[in-house]
Coordinates of N, CA and C in Angstrom, one line a residue:
X18 N 0.9 -1.2 -0.1 CA 0.0 0.0 0.0 C 0.9 1.3 -0.1
X19 N 0.6 2.2 -0.7 CA 1.3 3.6 -0.9 C 0.2 4.6 -0.1
X20 N 0.9 5.2 0.8 CA 0.3 6.4 1.6 C 1.2 7.5 1.9
X21 N 0.4 8.7 2.3 CA 1.2 9.7 2.7 C 2.1 9.4 4.0
X22 N 3.3 9.8 4.0 CA 4.1 9.6 5.2 C 3.7 10.5 6.3
X23 N 4.0 10.0 7.5 CA 3.7 10.7 8.8 C 4.9 11.3 9.3
X24 N 5.0 12.4 10.0 CA 6.3 13.0 10.3 C 7.0 12.3 11.4
X25 N 6.2 11.5 12.0 CA 6.8 10.5 13.1 C 7.6 9.4 12.5
X26 N 7.6 9.2 11.1 CA 8.2 8.1 10.5 C 9.6 8.4 9.9
X27 N 10.1 9.6 10.3 CA 11.2 10.3 9.7 C 12.5 9.4 9.9
X28 N 12.7 8.6 11.1 CA 13.8 7.9 11.3 C 13.8 6.7 10.5
X29 N 12.5 6.0 10.3 CA 12.5 4.9 9.3 C 12.8 5.3 7.9
X30 N 12.4 6.4 7.5 CA 12.7 7.0 6.1 C 14.3 7.2 6.0
X31 N 14.9 7.7 7.0 CA 16.2 8.1 7.1 C 16.9 6.7 6.9
X32 N 16.7 5.6 7.6 CA 17.4 4.4 7.6 C 17.2 3.8 6.1
X33 N 16.1 3.9 5.6 CA 15.8 3.4 4.2 C 16.8 4.1 3.2
X34 N 16.8 5.4 3.3 CA 17.6 6.2 2.4 C 19.1 5.8 2.5
X35 N 19.6 5.8 3.6 CA 21.0 5.2 3.8 C 21.3 3.8 3.4
X36 N 20.3 3.0 3.7 CA 20.6 1.6 3.3 C 20.5 1.4 1.9
X37 N 19.4 2.0 1.2 CA 19.4 1.9 -0.3 C 20.7 2.5 -0.9
X38 N 21.2 3.7 -0.4 CA 22.3 4.3 -1.1 C 23.6 3.3 -0.9
X39 N 23.7 2.8 0.2 CA 24.6 1.8 0.5 C 24.7 0.7 -0.3
X40 N 23.6 0.3 -1.0 CA 23.5 -0.8 -1.7 C 24.5 -0.8 -3.0
X41 N 24.8 0.4 -3.4 CA 25.7 0.8 -4.5 C 27.1 0.8 -4.2
X42 N 27.4 0.3 -2.8 CA 28.9 0.2 -2.6 C 29.7 1.6 -2.6
X43 N 29.1 2.7 -2.5 CA 29.7 3.9 -2.4 C 30.7 3.9 -1.3
X44 N 31.8 4.7 -1.4 CA 32.8 4.9 -0.2 C 32.1 5.4 1.0
X45 N 32.7 5.1 2.1 CA 32.1 5.9 3.3 C 32.1 7.3 3.3
X46 N 33.2 7.8 2.7 CA 33.4 9.3 2.9 C 32.2 10.0 2.1
X47 N 31.7 9.4 1.1 CA 30.5 9.9 0.3 C 29.3 10.2 1.4
X48 N 29.2 9.2 2.2 CA 28.0 9.4 3.3 C 28.2 10.5 4.1
X49 N 29.4 10.9 4.5 CA 29.7 12.1 5.2 C 28.9 13.3 4.5
X50 N 29.5 13.4 3.0 CA 28.9 14.5 2.4 C 27.4 14.5 2.2
X51 N 26.9 13.2 2.0 CA 25.5 13.1 1.7 C 24.7 13.1 3.0
X52 N 25.1 13.2 4.0 CA 24.6 12.9 5.4 C 23.2 13.9 5.5
X53 N 23.3 15.1 5.3 CA 22.1 16.0 5.4 C 21.1 15.6 4.4
X54 N 21.5 15.4 3.0 CA 20.5 15.1 2.1 C 19.7 13.7 2.2
X55 N 20.4 12.7 2.8 CA 19.8 11.5 3.1 C 19.1 11.5 4.3
X56 N 19.3 12.5 5.2 CA 18.5 12.5 6.6 C 17.2 13.1 6.4
X57 N 16.1 12.4 6.7 CA 14.8 12.9 6.5 C 14.3 13.2 8.0
X58 N 13.7 14.6 8.1 CA 13.3 15.2 9.4 C 11.9 15.3 9.3
X59 N 11.2 15.5 10.5 CA 9.9 15.5 10.6 C 9.4 16.8 9.7
X60 N 10.3 17.9 9.8 CA 9.9 19.1 9.1 C 10.0 18.9 7.4
X61 N 10.8 17.9 7.1 CA 10.9 17.6 5.7 C 9.7 16.9 5.3
X62 N 9.2 16.1 6.0 CA 7.9 15.4 5.7 C 6.8 16.5 5.6
X63 N 6.7 17.2 6.5 CA 5.6 18.1 6.6 C 5.7 19.2 5.2
X64 N 6.9 19.6 4.9 CA 7.1 20.5 3.8 C 7.2 19.9 2.4
X65 N 7.3 18.6 2.3 CA 7.4 18.0 0.9 C 6.2 16.8 0.9
X66 N 5.9 16.7 -0.4 CA 5.0 15.5 -0.7 C 5.8 14.4 -0.6
X67 N 5.6 13.6 0.6 CA 6.2 12.3 0.9 C 5.4 11.3 1.1
X68 N 5.6 10.0 0.3 CA 4.9 8.8 0.4 C 5.7 7.6 0.6
X69 N 5.0 6.7 1.3 CA 5.7 5.5 1.7 C 4.9 4.3 1.1
X70 N 5.9 3.2 0.9 CA 5.2 2.0 0.4 C 5.3 1.0 1.8
X71 N 4.3 0.6 2.1 CA 4.0 -0.2 3.3 C 3.5 -1.5 3.1
X72 N 4.1 -2.5 3.7 CA 3.5 -3.9 3.8 C 2.8 -3.9 5.0
X73 N 2.2 -5.3 5.3 CA 1.6 -5.5 6.5 C 2.5 -5.3 7.8
X74 N 3.8 -5.5 7.5 CA 4.7 -5.3 8.6 C 5.4 -4.2 8.7
X75 N 6.0 -3.6 7.5 CA 6.9 -2.5 7.6 C 6.7 -1.6 6.4
X76 N 7.6 -0.4 6.7 CA 7.6 0.5 5.4 C 8.9 0.1 4.9
X77 N 8.8 -0.1 3.5 CA 9.9 -0.6 2.8 C 10.4 0.3 1.6
X78 N 9.8 1.4 1.4 CA 10.2 2.3 0.5 C 9.5 3.7 0.6
X79 N 10.1 4.6 -0.1 CA 9.5 5.9 -0.1 C 9.9 6.7 -1.2
X80 N 9.2 7.8 -1.4 CA 9.5 8.8 -2.4 C 9.0 10.2 -1.9
X81 N 9.7 11.3 -2.4 CA 9.3 12.6 -1.9 C 9.5 13.6 -3.2
X82 N 8.8 14.6 -3.2 CA 8.8 15.6 -4.3 C 9.1 16.8 -3.7
X83 N 9.8 17.6 -4.5 CA 10.1 19.1 -4.1 C 9.6 20.1 -5.3
X84 N 8.7 21.0 -4.9 CA 8.2 22.1 -5.6 C 9.3 23.2 -5.6
X85 N 9.8 23.5 -6.7 CA 10.7 24.8 -6.7 C 10.0 25.7 -7.7
X86 N 9.6 26.7 -6.9 CA 8.8 27.9 -7.5 C 9.6 28.8 -8.3
X87 N 11.0 29.1 -8.0 CA 11.6 29.9 -8.9 C 13.0 29.2 -9.1
X88 N 13.7 29.3 -10.0 CA 15.1 28.5 -10.3 C 15.9 28.8 -9.2
X89 N 16.9 27.9 -8.9 CA 17.8 28.1 -7.7 C 19.1 27.6 -8.0
X90 N 20.1 28.3 -7.7 CA 21.5 27.9 -7.9 C 21.8 26.8 -6.8
X91 N 22.4 25.6 -7.2 CA 22.7 24.6 -6.3 C 24.1 24.1 -6.7
X92 N 25.1 24.5 -5.7 CA 26.4 24.2 -6.0 C 26.8 25.1 -7.3
X93 N 27.3 24.1 -8.3 CA 27.8 24.7 -9.7 C 26.7 24.5 -10.6
X94 N 25.5 24.2 -10.2 CA 24.5 23.9 -11.2 C 23.1 24.7 -10.8
X95 N 22.2 24.9 -11.7 CA 20.9 25.6 -11.6 C 19.7 24.7 -11.7
X96 N 18.9 24.6 -10.8 CA 17.7 23.9 -10.9 C 16.6 24.8 -11.4
X97 N 15.9 24.5 -12.3 CA 14.8 25.2 -13.0 C 13.6 25.0 -12.0
X98 N 12.6 26.0 -12.1 CA 11.4 25.9 -11.4 C 10.6 24.6 -12.0
X99 N 9.9 24.0 -11.0 CA 9.0 22.9 -11.4 C 9.0 21.9 -10.3
X100 N 8.6 20.7 -10.7 CA 8.4 19.6 -9.7 C 9.6 18.5 -10.0
X101 N 10.2 18.3 -8.8 CA 11.4 17.5 -8.8 C 11.1 16.3 -7.9
X102 N 11.6 15.2 -8.3 CA 11.7 13.8 -7.5 C 12.9 14.0 -6.7
X103 N 12.7 14.3 -5.4 CA 14.1 14.4 -4.5 C 14.5 13.1 -4.1
X104 N 13.6 12.2 -3.6 CA 14.1 11.0 -3.2 C 13.2 9.8 -3.6
X105 N 13.8 8.7 -4.0 CA 13.0 7.4 -4.1 C 14.0 6.3 -3.8
X106 N 13.6 5.7 -2.8 CA 14.4 4.6 -2.1 C 13.6 3.3 -1.7
X107 N 14.1 2.2 -2.1 CA 13.7 0.9 -1.8 C 14.6 0.1 -0.9
X108 N 14.2 -0.4 0.2 CA 15.1 -1.3 0.9 C 15.7 -2.3 -0.1
X109 N 17.0 -2.6 0.2 CA 17.9 -3.4 -0.9 C 17.2 -4.8 -1.2
X110 N 16.6 -5.4 0.0 CA 16.1 -6.8 -0.1 C 15.0 -6.8 -0.9
X111 N 14.3 -5.7 -1.2 CA 13.0 -5.7 -1.9 C 13.4 -5.0 -3.5
X112 N 14.5 -4.7 -3.8 CA 14.8 -4.3 -5.2 C 14.6 -5.3 -6.0
X113 N 13.9 -5.0 -7.2 CA 13.7 -6.0 -8.1 C 12.3 -6.7 -8.1
X114 N 11.6 -6.2 -7.1 CA 10.2 -6.8 -6.8 C 9.1 -6.0 -7.4
X115 N 9.4 -4.9 -8.0 CA 8.4 -4.0 -8.7 C 7.9 -2.9 -7.6
X116 N 8.6 -2.7 -6.6 CA 8.2 -1.8 -5.5 C 8.6 -0.3 -6.1
X117 N 9.7 -0.3 -6.8 CA 10.2 1.1 -7.3 C 9.1 1.5 -8.4
X118 N 8.7 0.6 -9.3 CA 7.8 0.9 -10.3 C 6.5 1.3 -9.8
X119 N 6.0 0.7 -8.8 CA 4.7 1.2 -8.0 C 4.9 2.5 -7.4
X120 N 6.0 2.8 -6.8 CA 6.3 4.2 -6.4 C 6.3 5.1 -7.3
X121 N 7.0 4.8 -8.5 CA 7.1 5.8 -9.7 C 5.8 6.1 -10.4
X122 N 4.9 5.2 -10.5 CA 3.6 5.3 -11.1 C 2.9 6.2 -10.1
X123 N 2.7 5.8 -8.9 CA 2.1 6.6 -7.9 C 2.5 8.2 -8.0
X124 N 4.0 8.2 -7.9 CA 4.4 9.6 -8.0 C 3.8 10.4 -9.3
X125 N 3.8 9.8 -10.5 CA 3.2 10.4 -11.6 C 1.7 10.6 -11.6
X126 N 1.1 9.9 -10.8 CA -0.2 10.4 -10.5 C -0.3 11.7 -9.7
X127 N 0.5 11.7 -8.6 CA 0.5 12.8 -7.9 C 1.1 14.1 -8.7
X128 N 2.0 13.9 -9.6 CA 2.5 14.9 -10.5 C 1.2 15.6 -11.3
X129 N 0.5 14.7 -11.8 CA -0.6 15.0 -12.6 C -1.7 15.8 -11.9
X130 N -1.9 15.4 -10.6 CA -2.9 15.8 -9.8 C -2.4 17.4 -9.3
X131 N -1.2 17.5 -9.3 CA -0.5 18.8 -8.9 C -0.6 19.9 -10.1
X132 N -0.8 19.3 -11.4 CA -0.8 20.0 -12.5 C 0.4 20.5 -13.2
X133 N 1.5 19.7 -12.9 CA 2.7 19.9 -13.5 C 3.0 19.1 -14.8
X134 N 3.7 19.7 -15.8 CA 3.8 19.1 -17.1 C 5.1 18.2 -17.2
X135 N 5.8 18.3 -16.2 CA 7.1 17.6 -16.2 C 7.6 17.1 -14.8
X136 N 8.2 16.0 -14.7 CA 8.9 15.6 -13.5 C 10.4 15.7 -13.7
X137 N 11.1 16.2 -12.9 CA 12.6 16.3 -13.1 C 13.3 15.7 -12.0
X138 N 14.3 14.9 -12.5 CA 15.0 14.0 -11.5 C 16.5 14.2 -11.7
X139 N 17.3 14.3 -10.5 CA 18.6 14.1 -10.5 C 18.8 12.8 -9.9
X140 N 19.1 11.9 -10.9 CA 19.2 10.4 -10.5 C 20.6 9.9 -10.0
X141 N 20.6 9.0 -9.2 CA 21.9 8.3 -8.9 C 22.3 7.7 -10.2
X142 N 23.6 7.8 -10.4 CA 24.0 7.1 -11.8 C 23.6 5.6 -12.0
X143 N 23.6 4.8 -10.9 CA 23.1 3.6 -10.7 C 21.7 3.3 -11.1
X144 N 20.8 4.4 -11.0 CA 19.4 4.3 -11.1 C 18.9 4.8 -12.5
X145 N 19.9 5.3 -13.1 CA 19.5 5.9 -14.5 C 18.7 4.9 -15.4
X146 N 19.2 3.6 -15.4 CA 18.5 2.6 -16.1 C 17.2 2.4 -15.8
X147 N 16.7 2.4 -14.4 CA 15.5 2.2 -14.0 C 14.5 3.3 -14.5
X148 N 15.1 4.7 -14.4 CA 14.3 5.7 -14.7 C 14.0 5.9 -16.3
X149 N 15.1 5.4 -17.0 CA 14.8 5.3 -18.5 C 13.7 4.4 -18.9
X150 N 13.8 3.2 -18.2 CA 12.9 2.1 -18.4 C 11.4 2.6 -18.1
X151 N 11.1 3.5 -17.1 CA 10.0 4.1 -16.7 C 9.6 5.2 -17.8
X152 N 10.4 5.5 -18.7 CA 9.9 6.5 -19.6 C 10.6 7.9 -19.5
X153 N 11.6 8.0 -18.5 CA 12.2 9.3 -18.5 C 13.4 9.5 -19.6
X154 N 13.5 10.8 -19.9 CA 14.5 11.1 -20.9 C 15.8 11.7 -20.3
X155 N 16.8 11.2 -20.7 CA 18.1 11.7 -20.3 C 18.4 13.0 -20.9
X156 N 18.6 14.1 -20.1 CA 18.8 15.5 -20.5 C 20.4 16.1 -20.5
X157 N 21.1 15.2 -19.8 CA 22.5 15.5 -19.6 C 23.1 15.3 -18.1
X158 N 24.2 16.0 -17.8 CA 24.9 15.6 -16.5 C 24.7 16.9 -15.6
X159 N 24.5 16.7 -14.3 CA 24.4 17.9 -13.5 C 25.5 17.8 -12.5
X160 N 26.2 18.8 -11.9 CA 27.3 18.8 -11.0 C 26.9 18.0 -9.8
X161 N 27.5 17.2 -9.2 CA 27.2 16.5 -8.0 C 27.7 17.1 -6.7
X162 N 27.3 16.6 -5.5 CA 27.7 17.0 -4.2 C 29.1 16.5 -4.0
X163 N 29.5 15.6 -4.7 CA 30.8 14.8 -4.7 C 31.7 15.4 -5.7
X164 N 32.9 16.1 -5.2 CA 33.7 16.7 -6.1 C 34.2 15.9 -7.3
X165 N 34.2 16.2 -8.6 CA 34.5 15.5 -9.7 C 33.6 14.4 -10.2
X166 N 32.4 14.6 -9.7 CA 31.5 13.6 -10.1 C 30.2 14.3 -10.6
X167 N 29.5 13.6 -11.5 CA 28.1 14.3 -11.9 C 26.9 13.3 -11.6
X168 N 25.9 13.9 -11.8 CA 24.5 13.2 -11.6 C 23.8 13.3 -12.9
X169 N 23.1 12.3 -13.4 CA 22.2 12.4 -14.6 C 21.1 13.1 -14.3
X170 N 20.7 14.1 -15.2 CA 19.5 14.8 -15.1 C 18.4 14.1 -16.1
X171 N 17.3 14.0 -15.5 CA 16.2 13.2 -16.4 C 15.0 13.9 -16.3
X172 N 14.1 13.8 -17.2 CA 12.8 14.5 -17.2 C 11.8 13.4 -17.8
X173 N 10.7 13.3 -17.0 CA 9.6 12.7 -17.4 C 8.4 13.6 -17.9
X174 N 8.0 13.6 -19.0 CA 6.9 14.4 -19.6 C 5.6 13.9 -18.9
X175 N 5.0 14.5 -17.9 CA 3.9 14.0 -17.2 C 2.6 13.8 -18.0
X176 N 2.5 14.7 -19.1 CA 1.3 14.4 -19.9 C 1.2 13.1 -20.4
X177 N 2.2 12.3 -20.4 CA 2.3 10.9 -20.9 C 1.5 10.0 -20.0
X178 N 1.2 10.4 -18.8 CA 0.3 9.5 -17.9 C -1.0 9.4 -18.3
X179 N -1.6 8.2 -18.5 CA -3.0 8.0 -19.0 C -3.8 7.7 -17.6

């Protein structure tokens, strides 16, 4: 079941984000740089459209959307105004079971209901194949928070949702 996250679930979502990111065997020093962006706070949940995938026993994945109303400089890059998929994580033991696909389709439904014509994503390089399989278009590379590294910029034209 997919439902809106509760602010009190911030620690569970933080554990999921770190666990899912560690799945890709990144060096430990990356997690020091990523600490703040992977940490989900109660305030974050209140200020972002955040949804969880819950089984009968546990929350096993989540996603969140960020509305950017005016373009903003981020490090060496510039994020255009619009709707951005900020997080999408699934616990590693559930990867490959269709959970990400369900979360992504739910996300597109929310995007449509919010009236946006596109969903933008700064994807983990290891997740690019997933997003392109979902129908996202690769638009180029964006400077990462990790020096000397880039992140794929992808766009999904929301009007494609039926």
